[in-house]
């Protein structure tokens, strides 16, 4: 039997865990969801035009979306970028573009990458760092990494790409959490190297339910990827949301500053509780705790949901609470845990 992958955000699962611990699970609205690493204060959208649910996506509006994304992500041009119904769809489609060979995945990382390549029949080799990847393979790098926030700088990327180019390798870089990173982007290298960059709209803009993502690479490759997705892969409401948010530079600047402040506040709270931080981005922090299960249970009893990892039971990843009330709830739960 094949089990569905476990991601964050499943509050029904969290409620069932609370009930199993003998606690009142309340309702979904009672929970503080820190399990996803999504910006908790998403871009403010007006309700979509009702006619957008009735008509097929407009090619002109789709072009406006690609134009906005080209500027926002610094794509070389509009021929080098495509839109998709979330990066999950891109990750699932990618294995169908290549001939079979070994896939090196810098690990541990977002689990859907390995699942997608294995499901398509590829041999997947986890590697610890980009330096350990075979330059002749297809290499997958999440940058900044999820869940530990490790970032590979542009110098290291270019060095690997140069070595890889001599062996006809290919690099896929997932920059889902890269909107607030100050380390540069692999987009800088798509014109000269065999590299494809995945961009998530939902994380930074806090609109995961819109289901919108982008791939940036050489035109021939992104065109083939677009054909894998099929016609009208991005809905009219998603196009409208993307155009508005990607063009709003004022909101983007204000949000980057707020996320930097809030991530610092979260890290100070975790430090004060005596927890060991082993990685972070401006959207989440990863801790390593020998009594992680006890801490997780207390958080669940307080209706606070965080991310666990079956391959590393001592790890917990916490997203941003978003409000003063949320930060206070987390502090109180951590104080309860410290009394154990």
Coordinates of C-alpha atoms in Angstrom, one line a residue:
X1 CA 0.0 0.0 0.0
X2 CA 1.4 3.5 -1.0
X3 CA 1.1 6.1 1.7
X4 CA 0.6 9.8 0.9
X5 CA 3.6 12.0 1.8
X6 CA 3.3 13.9 5.0
X7 CA 3.5 17.7 4.7
X8 CA 2.8 20.4 7.1
X9 CA -0.6 22.2 7.4
X10 CA -2.8 19.2 8.0
X11 CA -4.7 20.5 11.1
X12 CA -7.1 17.6 11.0
X13 CA -4.2 15.3 11.7
X14 CA -3.1 17.6 14.5
X15 CA -6.6 17.6 16.0
X16 CA -6.6 13.8 16.0
X17 CA -3.3 13.7 17.8
X18 CA -4.6 16.1 20.4
X19 CA -7.6 13.9 20.9
X20 CA -5.4 10.8 21.2
X21 CA -3.5 12.7 24.0
X22 CA -6.8 13.2 25.9
X23 CA -7.0 16.9 25.0
X24 CA -9.9 18.8 23.5
X25 CA -8.9 19.5 19.9
X26 CA -11.3 22.4 19.5
X27 CA -11.8 23.6 16.0
X28 CA -9.4 24.3 13.2
X29 CA -9.7 28.0 14.0
X30 CA -8.4 27.4 17.5
X31 CA -5.0 26.2 16.3
X32 CA -1.7 28.0 15.8
X33 CA -0.3 26.4 12.7
X34 CA 3.5 26.6 12.7
X35 CA 4.0 23.5 10.6
X36 CA 4.3 24.9 7.1
X37 CA 6.9 27.7 6.9
X38 CA 4.5 29.9 5.0
X39 CA 4.3 33.6 5.6
X40 CA 1.5 33.9 8.2
X41 CA 0.5 37.4 7.0
X42 CA -0.2 36.7 3.4
X43 CA -0.7 39.2 0.6
X44 CA -4.1 41.0 0.9
X45 CA -6.2 40.0 -2.0
X46 CA -9.7 41.2 -2.9
X47 CA -12.2 38.4 -3.8
X48 CA -11.7 37.3 -7.4
X49 CA -14.0 38.5 -10.1
X50 CA -16.8 35.8 -10.1
X51 CA -16.5 35.5 -13.9
X52 CA -13.0 34.3 -13.4
X53 CA -14.4 31.0 -12.3
X54 CA -16.4 30.6 -15.5
X55 CA -14.0 31.4 -18.3
X56 CA -10.8 29.8 -19.4
X57 CA -7.6 31.7 -18.5
X58 CA -6.9 34.7 -20.8
X59 CA -3.6 34.3 -22.8
X60 CA -3.0 38.1 -22.5
X61 CA -3.4 38.0 -18.7
X62 CA -1.1 34.9 -18.6
X63 CA 1.5 37.0 -20.5
X64 CA 1.2 39.8 -18.0
X65 CA 1.8 37.2 -15.2
X66 CA 5.0 36.0 -16.9
X67 CA 6.1 39.6 -17.4
X68 CA 5.6 40.4 -13.7
X69 CA 7.4 37.2 -12.7
X70 CA 10.3 37.9 -15.1
X71 CA 10.9 41.2 -13.4
X72 CA 10.4 39.9 -9.9
X73 CA 12.6 36.8 -10.2
X74 CA 15.1 38.5 -12.6
X75 CA 14.6 35.9 -15.3
X76 CA 16.7 36.6 -18.4
X77 CA 13.5 37.0 -20.5
X78 CA 9.9 35.8 -20.7
X79 CA 10.9 32.9 -22.9
X80 CA 12.9 31.5 -20.0
X81 CA 10.1 31.3 -17.5
X82 CA 6.8 29.4 -17.2
X83 CA 4.0 29.4 -14.7
X84 CA 2.6 26.3 -13.1
X85 CA -0.1 25.3 -10.5
X86 CA 2.5 25.2 -7.7
X87 CA 6.0 23.9 -7.6
X88 CA 4.7 20.4 -6.6
X89 CA 3.4 20.0 -10.1
X90 CA 6.8 21.0 -11.5
X91 CA 8.6 18.6 -9.3
X92 CA 6.3 15.8 -10.4
X93 CA 6.7 16.6 -14.1
X94 CA 10.5 17.1 -14.2
X95 CA 11.5 13.4 -14.4
X96 CA 9.7 13.0 -17.7
X97 CA 12.0 15.5 -19.4
X98 CA 15.3 13.6 -19.0
X99 CA 16.8 10.3 -20.1
X100 CA 17.3 7.8 -17.2
X101 CA 20.5 8.4 -15.2
X102 CA 21.5 8.8 -11.6
X103 CA 19.9 11.6 -9.6
X104 CA 21.9 13.1 -6.8
X105 CA 19.8 14.9 -4.2
X106 CA 21.5 17.1 -1.5
X107 CA 19.9 15.7 1.6
X108 CA 18.0 15.7 3.9
X109 CA 15.6 18.0 2.1
X110 CA 12.1 18.3 0.9
X111 CA 10.9 14.7 0.5
X112 CA 8.8 15.2 -2.7
X113 CA 12.0 15.5 -4.8
X114 CA 13.2 12.0 -4.1
X115 CA 9.7 10.5 -4.2
X116 CA 9.1 12.1 -7.7
X117 CA 12.3 10.8 -9.2
X118 CA 12.0 7.3 -7.7
X119 CA 8.4 7.0 -8.8
X120 CA 9.6 7.7 -12.4
X121 CA 12.2 4.9 -12.1
X122 CA 15.4 6.8 -11.5
X123 CA 18.1 5.7 -9.2
X124 CA 18.4 8.3 -6.4
X125 CA 21.6 8.9 -4.5
X126 CA 21.4 11.2 -1.4
X127 CA 24.5 13.3 -0.9
X128 CA 25.5 15.5 2.0
X129 CA 26.6 18.6 0.1
X130 CA 26.7 19.9 -3.5
X131 CA 30.4 19.1 -3.6
X132 CA 29.6 15.4 -3.1
X133 CA 27.2 15.2 -6.1
X134 CA 28.3 13.5 -9.3
X135 CA 28.9 16.2 -12.0
X136 CA 27.5 13.7 -14.6
X137 CA 24.2 13.2 -12.8
X138 CA 21.0 15.2 -12.5
X139 CA 21.5 17.0 -9.2
X140 CA 18.7 18.5 -7.0
X141 CA 19.5 21.2 -4.6
X142 CA 17.0 23.1 -2.3
X143 CA 18.5 26.5 -1.6
X144 CA 17.9 27.7 1.1
X145 CA 17.4 24.1 2.2
X146 CA 14.3 22.8 3.8
X147 CA 14.3 22.0 6.7
X148 CA 17.6 23.3 8.0
X149 CA 17.9 26.6 6.0
X150 CA 21.5 25.8 4.8
X151 CA 22.3 28.1 1.9
X152 CA 24.8 27.6 -1.0
X153 CA 26.3 30.8 -2.2
X154 CA 26.7 31.9 -5.8
X155 CA 30.4 31.3 -5.9
X156 CA 29.9 27.6 -4.9
X157 CA 27.0 27.2 -7.3
X158 CA 29.1 28.6 -10.2
X159 CA 32.0 26.4 -9.4
X160 CA 29.9 23.3 -9.4
X161 CA 28.1 24.3 -12.6
X162 CA 31.4 24.8 -14.4
X163 CA 32.6 21.3 -13.2
X164 CA 29.2 19.8 -14.1
X165 CA 29.2 21.3 -17.6
X166 CA 32.2 19.3 -18.6
X167 CA 30.3 16.1 -17.8
X168 CA 26.9 17.1 -19.3
X169 CA 25.3 17.1 -15.9
X170 CA 22.2 19.1 -15.0
X171 CA 21.3 21.0 -11.8
X172 CA 17.8 21.7 -10.5
X173 CA 17.6 24.3 -7.8
X174 CA 14.4 24.6 -5.7
X175 CA 14.3 28.2 -4.3
X176 CA 11.0 27.9 -2.6
X177 CA 12.3 29.8 0.5
X178 CA 14.6 32.1 -1.5
X179 CA 12.5 35.3 -1.6
X180 CA 14.1 36.7 1.5
X181 CA 17.5 35.1 1.1
X182 CA 20.5 37.5 0.6
X183 CA 22.8 34.9 -0.9
X184 CA 21.8 35.4 -4.6
X185 CA 19.9 33.1 -6.9
X186 CA 20.8 30.4 -9.4
X187 CA 18.7 32.3 -11.9
X188 CA 21.9 34.3 -12.6
X189 CA 23.3 31.1 -14.3
X190 CA 20.4 29.8 -16.4
X191 CA 21.6 31.4 -19.6
X192 CA 25.0 29.9 -19.6
X193 CA 24.6 26.6 -17.7
X194 CA 22.4 23.5 -17.5
X195 CA 20.3 24.7 -14.6
X196 CA 16.6 25.0 -13.9
X197 CA 15.3 27.0 -11.0
X198 CA 12.0 26.4 -9.2
X199 CA 10.2 29.4 -7.6
X200 CA 7.3 29.1 -5.1
X201 CA 4.8 31.9 -5.0
X202 CA 2.9 30.6 -2.0
X203 CA 5.7 30.8 0.7
X204 CA 6.8 34.4 0.7
X205 CA 3.4 35.8 -0.4
X206 CA 1.6 33.6 2.1
X207 CA -0.9 32.4 -0.5
X208 CA -0.3 28.6 -0.7
X209 CA -3.9 27.9 -1.6
X210 CA -3.5 29.9 -4.8
X211 CA -1.3 27.1 -6.2
X212 CA 1.2 29.0 -8.3
X213 CA 4.8 28.4 -9.0
X214 CA 7.4 29.1 -11.7
X215 CA 10.3 27.4 -13.4
X216 CA 13.2 29.4 -15.0
X217 CA 15.7 27.9 -17.4
X218 CA 16.7 27.7 -21.0
X219 CA 13.6 28.2 -23.3
X220 CA 13.7 24.8 -24.9
X221 CA 13.6 23.1 -21.5
X222 CA 10.9 25.2 -19.9
X223 CA 8.8 24.9 -23.1
X224 CA 9.0 21.1 -22.8
X225 CA 8.1 21.3 -19.1
X226 CA 5.1 23.5 -19.9
X227 CA 3.9 20.9 -22.4
X228 CA 4.1 18.3 -19.6
X229 CA 1.7 20.5 -17.6
X230 CA -0.8 20.9 -20.4
X231 CA -3.0 23.7 -21.5
X232 CA -4.5 26.2 -19.0
X233 CA -2.4 24.9 -16.1
X234 CA -2.8 28.2 -14.1
X235 CA -6.3 29.3 -13.2
X236 CA -7.7 32.8 -13.8
X237 CA -7.8 33.7 -10.1
X238 CA -4.2 32.5 -9.7
X239 CA -3.1 34.7 -12.6
X240 CA -4.9 37.7 -11.2
X241 CA -3.3 37.1 -7.7
X242 CA 0.1 36.7 -9.2
X243 CA 0.0 39.8 -11.3
X244 CA -1.0 42.0 -8.4
X245 CA 1.4 40.5 -5.8
X246 CA 4.4 40.3 -8.0
X247 CA 4.1 43.9 -9.0
X248 CA 3.6 45.3 -5.5
X249 CA 7.1 46.3 -4.5
X250 CA 6.0 48.3 -1.5
X251 CA 4.3 45.3 0.1
X252 CA 7.3 43.2 -0.7
X253 CA 9.8 45.5 1.0
X254 CA 7.6 45.9 4.1
X255 CA 7.1 42.2 4.3
X256 CA 10.8 41.4 4.0
X257 CA 11.5 43.7 6.9
X258 CA 8.7 42.3 9.0
X259 CA 9.8 38.7 8.4
X260 CA 13.4 39.6 9.4
X261 CA 12.1 41.1 12.7
X262 CA 9.7 38.2 13.4
X263 CA 12.2 35.5 12.7
X264 CA 14.6 37.2 15.1
X265 CA 11.8 37.3 17.7
X266 CA 11.1 33.6 17.2
X267 CA 14.8 32.7 17.6
X268 CA 15.1 34.7 20.8
X269 CA 12.1 32.9 22.3
X270 CA 13.6 29.5 21.4
X271 CA 17.0 30.5 22.8
X272 CA 15.4 31.7 26.1
X273 CA 13.7 28.2 26.4
X274 CA 17.1 26.6 26.1
X275 CA 16.4 25.0 22.8
X276 CA 19.2 24.3 20.3
X277 CA 18.7 26.0 16.9
X278 CA 20.4 24.0 14.1
X279 CA 19.1 26.0 11.2
X280 CA 16.7 28.7 10.1
X281 CA 15.4 31.0 7.4
X282 CA 13.3 34.1 7.7
X283 CA 10.2 31.8 7.5
X284 CA 11.1 28.9 9.9
X285 CA 13.5 27.7 12.5
X286 CA 14.7 24.1 13.0
X287 CA 15.6 22.9 16.5
X288 CA 17.2 19.7 17.8
X289 CA 15.9 18.5 21.1
X290 CA 16.5 15.2 22.9
X291 CA 13.0 15.4 24.4
X292 CA 11.3 16.5 21.1
X293 CA 8.4 14.1 21.6
X294 CA 7.6 15.6 25.0
X295 CA 7.8 19.1 23.6
X296 CA 5.7 18.1 20.6
X297 CA 3.0 16.6 22.8
X298 CA 2.8 19.7 25.0
X299 CA 2.5 21.9 21.9
X300 CA -0.2 19.7 20.5
X301 CA -2.1 19.9 23.9
X302 CA -1.9 23.7 23.5
X303 CA -3.2 23.5 20.0
X304 CA 0.1 24.5 18.4
X305 CA 1.1 22.4 15.4
X306 CA 4.8 22.1 14.4
X307 CA 6.6 20.0 11.8
X308 CA 8.2 16.6 12.7
X309 CA 10.6 14.5 10.7
X310 CA 10.4 10.7 10.7
X311 CA 14.1 10.5 9.6
X312 CA 15.3 12.7 12.5
X313 CA 13.0 12.2 15.6
X314 CA 14.9 14.9 17.6
X315 CA 14.1 17.6 15.0
X316 CA 11.2 20.0 15.1
X317 CA 10.6 22.9 12.7
X318 CA 8.6 25.9 13.7
X319 CA 7.2 28.6 11.4
X320 CA 6.4 32.2 12.4
X321 CA 3.4 32.8 14.8
X322 CA 2.6 36.0 12.9
X323 CA 0.9 37.9 15.7
X324 CA 1.7 39.0 19.3
X325 CA -1.0 36.6 20.5
X326 CA 0.6 33.7 18.6
X327 CA 4.1 34.5 20.0
X328 CA 2.7 34.7 23.5
X329 CA 0.9 31.3 23.1
X330 CA 4.2 29.7 22.0
X331 CA 6.1 31.2 24.9
X332 CA 3.6 29.9 27.4
X333 CA 3.7 26.4 25.9
X334 CA 7.5 26.4 26.1
X335 CA 7.4 27.5 29.7
X336 CA 5.1 24.6 30.4
X337 CA 7.5 22.2 28.7
X338 CA 10.5 23.5 30.7
X339 CA 8.7 22.6 34.0
X340 CA 8.7 18.9 33.0

